[in-house]
Coordinates of C-alpha atoms in Angstrom, one line a residue:
X261 CA -92.7 87.2 -109.3
X262 CA -91.0 85.3 -106.8
X263 CA -93.3 86.4 -104.0
X264 CA -96.5 84.8 -105.9
X265 CA -94.7 81.5 -106.2
X266 CA -93.9 81.5 -102.6
X267 CA -97.4 82.4 -101.8
X268 CA -98.8 79.6 -103.8
X269 CA -96.3 77.1 -102.0
X270 CA -96.8 78.4 -98.6
X271 CA -100.7 77.5 -99.1
X272 CA -99.6 74.1 -100.7
X273 CA -97.7 73.7 -97.2
X274 CA -100.5 74.7 -95.1
X275 CA -103.1 72.6 -96.5
X276 CA -100.7 69.5 -96.4
X277 CA -99.7 70.0 -93.1
X278 CA -96.6 67.8 -93.8
X279 CA -95.0 65.7 -90.9
X280 CA -91.9 64.0 -90.3
X281 CA -93.6 60.4 -90.6
X282 CA -95.0 61.6 -94.3
X283 CA -94.5 59.4 -97.2
X284 CA -94.8 62.2 -100.2
X285 CA -95.7 62.1 -103.8
X286 CA -95.2 64.9 -105.8
X287 CA -97.4 64.2 -108.9
X288 CA -96.2 65.6 -112.2
X289 CA -93.5 67.3 -110.2
X290 CA -91.5 69.0 -113.3
X291 CA -88.7 70.2 -112.1
X292 CA -89.5 69.4 -108.2
X293 CA -89.8 72.9 -106.8
X294 CA -92.8 72.2 -104.7
X295 CA -91.0 68.9 -103.5
X296 CA -87.6 70.9 -102.6
X297 CA -90.0 72.6 -100.4
X298 CA -91.3 69.8 -98.6
X299 CA -88.4 67.6 -98.5
X300 CA -87.0 68.6 -95.5
X301 CA -90.0 68.1 -93.6
X302 CA -91.0 64.9 -94.5
X303 CA -89.7 61.0 -94.1
X304 CA -89.1 60.2 -98.0
X305 CA -90.6 62.3 -101.2
X306 CA -91.0 61.0 -104.8
X307 CA -91.2 63.4 -107.2
X308 CA -93.1 61.7 -110.2
X309 CA -93.5 63.4 -113.8
X310 CA -93.8 62.4 -117.1
X311 CA -90.5 64.2 -118.7
X312 CA -87.3 62.9 -118.4
X313 CA -85.5 66.5 -119.2
X314 CA -87.1 67.7 -116.1
X315 CA -86.4 64.7 -113.6
X316 CA -82.9 65.2 -114.6
X317 CA -83.1 68.6 -113.8
X318 CA -84.8 68.0 -110.4
X319 CA -82.3 65.3 -109.9
X320 CA -79.2 67.8 -110.1
X321 CA -80.9 70.3 -107.7
X322 CA -81.7 67.9 -105.0
X323 CA -77.9 66.9 -105.2
X324 CA -77.0 70.2 -105.0
X325 CA -79.2 70.8 -101.8
X326 CA -78.4 67.4 -100.4
X327 CA -81.8 65.9 -100.0
X328 CA -81.0 62.9 -99.8
X329 CA -84.6 61.4 -98.5
X330 CA -85.7 62.4 -102.5
X331 CA -86.4 60.1 -105.2
X332 CA -87.2 61.1 -109.0
X333 CA -89.3 58.5 -111.4
X334 CA -90.4 58.7 -115.0
X335 CA -94.2 57.8 -115.1
X336 CA -97.2 57.5 -116.9
X337 CA -99.2 59.8 -115.2
X338 CA -102.6 58.0 -115.4
X339 CA -100.9 54.9 -114.4
X340 CA -98.4 55.3 -111.7
X341 CA -96.4 52.1 -110.8
X342 CA -96.9 52.0 -107.1
X343 CA -99.3 49.8 -105.0
X344 CA -102.5 50.8 -103.8
X345 CA -102.3 52.6 -100.3
X346 CA -98.7 53.8 -100.9
X347 CA -98.4 57.5 -99.4
X348 CA -99.7 59.5 -96.5
X349 CA -99.5 62.6 -98.7
X350 CA -100.1 62.8 -102.5
X351 CA -99.8 66.6 -103.8
X352 CA -100.3 68.0 -107.6
X353 CA -99.1 71.9 -107.6
X354 CA -100.1 73.5 -110.7
X355 CA -101.0 70.5 -112.3
X356 CA -104.5 70.0 -113.2
X357 CA -104.8 72.8 -115.6
X358 CA -102.1 70.9 -118.0
X359 CA -104.2 67.2 -117.5
X360 CA -106.1 65.7 -120.5
X361 CA -107.9 64.0 -117.5
X362 CA -108.5 65.5 -114.3
X363 CA -110.6 63.2 -112.7
X364 CA -108.6 60.3 -114.0
X365 CA -105.4 61.9 -112.5
X366 CA -106.9 62.7 -109.1
X367 CA -108.4 58.9 -109.2
X368 CA -104.8 57.6 -109.7
X369 CA -103.9 60.2 -106.8
X370 CA -106.6 58.8 -104.3
X371 CA -105.5 55.2 -105.5
X372 CA -102.1 55.8 -104.3
X373 CA -102.8 57.7 -101.1
X374 CA -103.5 55.6 -97.8
X375 CA -107.0 55.8 -96.0
X376 CA -106.6 58.6 -93.7
X377 CA -103.9 60.4 -95.8
X378 CA -104.6 63.7 -98.0
X379 CA -104.3 64.9 -101.2
X380 CA -103.5 68.2 -101.8
X381 CA -104.5 70.5 -105.2
X382 CA -103.0 73.4 -105.7
X383 CA -104.1 75.3 -109.0
X384 CA -104.9 78.9 -110.7
X385 CA -108.8 79.2 -110.8
X386 CA -111.2 81.7 -112.7
X387 CA -114.3 83.0 -111.8
X388 CA -117.4 84.2 -114.9
X389 CA -115.5 87.8 -115.5
X390 CA -112.1 86.2 -116.2
X391 CA -113.1 82.7 -117.5
X392 CA -112.6 83.1 -121.2
X393 CA -110.0 85.8 -121.4
X394 CA -107.7 84.0 -118.8
X395 CA -108.0 80.4 -120.3
X396 CA -107.3 82.0 -123.8
X397 CA -104.2 83.8 -122.8
X398 CA -103.2 80.6 -120.8
X399 CA -103.3 78.3 -123.6
X400 CA -101.3 81.2 -126.2
X401 CA -99.0 81.1 -123.4
X402 CA -98.7 77.4 -122.9
X403 CA -99.8 75.1 -125.9
X404 CA -100.0 72.5 -123.2
X405 CA -102.6 74.5 -121.3
X406 CA -106.3 72.6 -121.3
X407 CA -108.3 74.8 -118.8
X408 CA -108.2 76.5 -115.5
X409 CA -111.3 75.5 -113.5
X410 CA -113.9 77.6 -111.3
X411 CA -113.6 76.7 -107.7
X412 CA -116.9 74.6 -107.8
X413 CA -115.7 72.7 -111.0
X414 CA -112.4 71.6 -109.2
X415 CA -114.6 70.3 -106.0
X416 CA -116.8 68.6 -108.8
X417 CA -113.7 66.8 -110.2
X418 CA -112.9 65.8 -106.8
X419 CA -115.9 64.5 -106.1
X420 CA -116.5 62.4 -109.4
X421 CA -112.9 60.8 -108.5
X422 CA -114.0 59.6 -105.2
X423 CA -112.3 62.2 -103.2
X424 CA -114.2 64.9 -100.3
X425 CA -113.1 68.6 -99.8
X426 CA -111.9 68.5 -96.2
X427 CA -110.5 72.1 -96.6
X428 CA -110.4 74.7 -99.0
X429 CA -108.2 78.1 -98.8
X430 CA -106.8 80.2 -101.6
X431 CA -104.5 83.5 -101.9
X432 CA -104.4 86.3 -104.5
X433 CA -101.2 86.3 -106.6
X434 CA -99.7 88.9 -108.6
X435 CA -97.5 88.8 -111.4
X436 CA -95.4 90.5 -114.1
X437 CA -96.5 89.5 -117.3
X438 CA -93.1 89.0 -119.0
X439 CA -92.1 86.6 -116.2
X440 CA -95.5 84.8 -116.8
X441 CA -94.7 84.0 -120.3
X442 CA -91.1 83.4 -119.7
X443 CA -92.0 80.6 -117.2
X444 CA -93.8 78.6 -119.9
X445 CA -90.7 78.5 -122.1
X446 CA -92.6 80.5 -124.6
X447 CA -90.1 82.3 -127.5
X448 CA -90.1 85.9 -127.9
X449 CA -92.7 86.1 -130.7
X450 CA -95.2 84.5 -128.5
X451 CA -94.3 86.8 -125.7
X452 CA -95.2 89.8 -128.0
X453 CA -98.3 88.2 -129.2
X454 CA -99.8 87.5 -125.7
X455 CA -98.5 91.4 -124.4
X456 CA -100.7 92.7 -127.3
X457 CA -103.9 89.9 -126.1
X458 CA -103.6 91.9 -122.4
X459 CA -103.4 95.4 -124.0
X460 CA -106.7 94.5 -126.1
X461 CA -108.8 92.7 -123.0
X462 CA -111.9 94.1 -122.4
X463 CA -112.8 96.0 -119.6
X464 CA -114.6 93.7 -117.4
X465 CA -111.4 91.0 -117.8
X466 CA -109.0 93.7 -117.1
X467 CA -110.3 94.6 -114.0
X468 CA -111.0 90.9 -112.8
X469 CA -107.6 90.3 -113.1
X470 CA -106.2 93.7 -111.7
X471 CA -104.2 94.3 -115.3
X472 CA -101.8 97.2 -114.3
X473 CA -99.7 99.1 -117.1
X474 CA -96.6 101.2 -115.9
X475 CA -94.0 102.1 -119.1
X476 CA -93.7 99.0 -120.6
X477 CA -94.3 96.6 -117.7
X478 CA -97.7 94.8 -117.7
X479 CA -98.6 93.1 -114.3
X480 CA -101.8 91.1 -113.4
X481 CA -103.5 89.0 -110.6
X482 CA -105.2 85.9 -110.5
X483 CA -106.7 83.5 -107.6
X484 CA -105.2 80.4 -106.8
X485 CA -107.2 77.8 -105.0
X486 CA -106.0 75.1 -103.1
X487 CA -108.1 72.0 -102.1
X488 CA -107.1 69.3 -99.0
X489 CA -108.8 66.2 -99.9
X490 CA -109.9 63.0 -98.3
X491 CA -110.9 59.4 -99.7
X492 CA -114.4 58.5 -99.3

């Protein structure tokens, strides 16, 4: 499972191209896992989120790691407390599928990013074969989930927010089902239900998600898309 997470973070770093002069925003950062990866490579990094508990955990971890160039800020994700063109790099890892208004979120990232800067988004994506099944399972696992988009939908959302795609890349991640459920904080009863739903998936969805059964373990895979976006 750790490998799949690293693959997504590697994709983020590749698209972001961080430098020692970058002033970075990690949007909806949670505990700041992506931020911890980039912080040693940039000038300053601010992890912004709307959950105090996650920010407190991020602050604790940053202190343990000695990352003095990091700050953690509680924000309204649709009205960031930053002036226009504050950051050279704004990033969001695994956040758009949780957003009730992804266009507004992307527009706010555009606003706080400098001309010539970049906005980097990394999130799981679907195709027609797995769209309904994967989104239903994701919503069961995590009630805050709104939608995993198709790649063309992501690009369309970016365009509506005034951003153009400078580069696109993707990786295929394979995960253990139990771990995937646990990372969302789902109770044991929910984990059992998700497992039963996986076993009942249509064959086309199982094939599209590379579902594999081994003894009591279940694994599956999904596509992660990264977009490096630029201001129009």
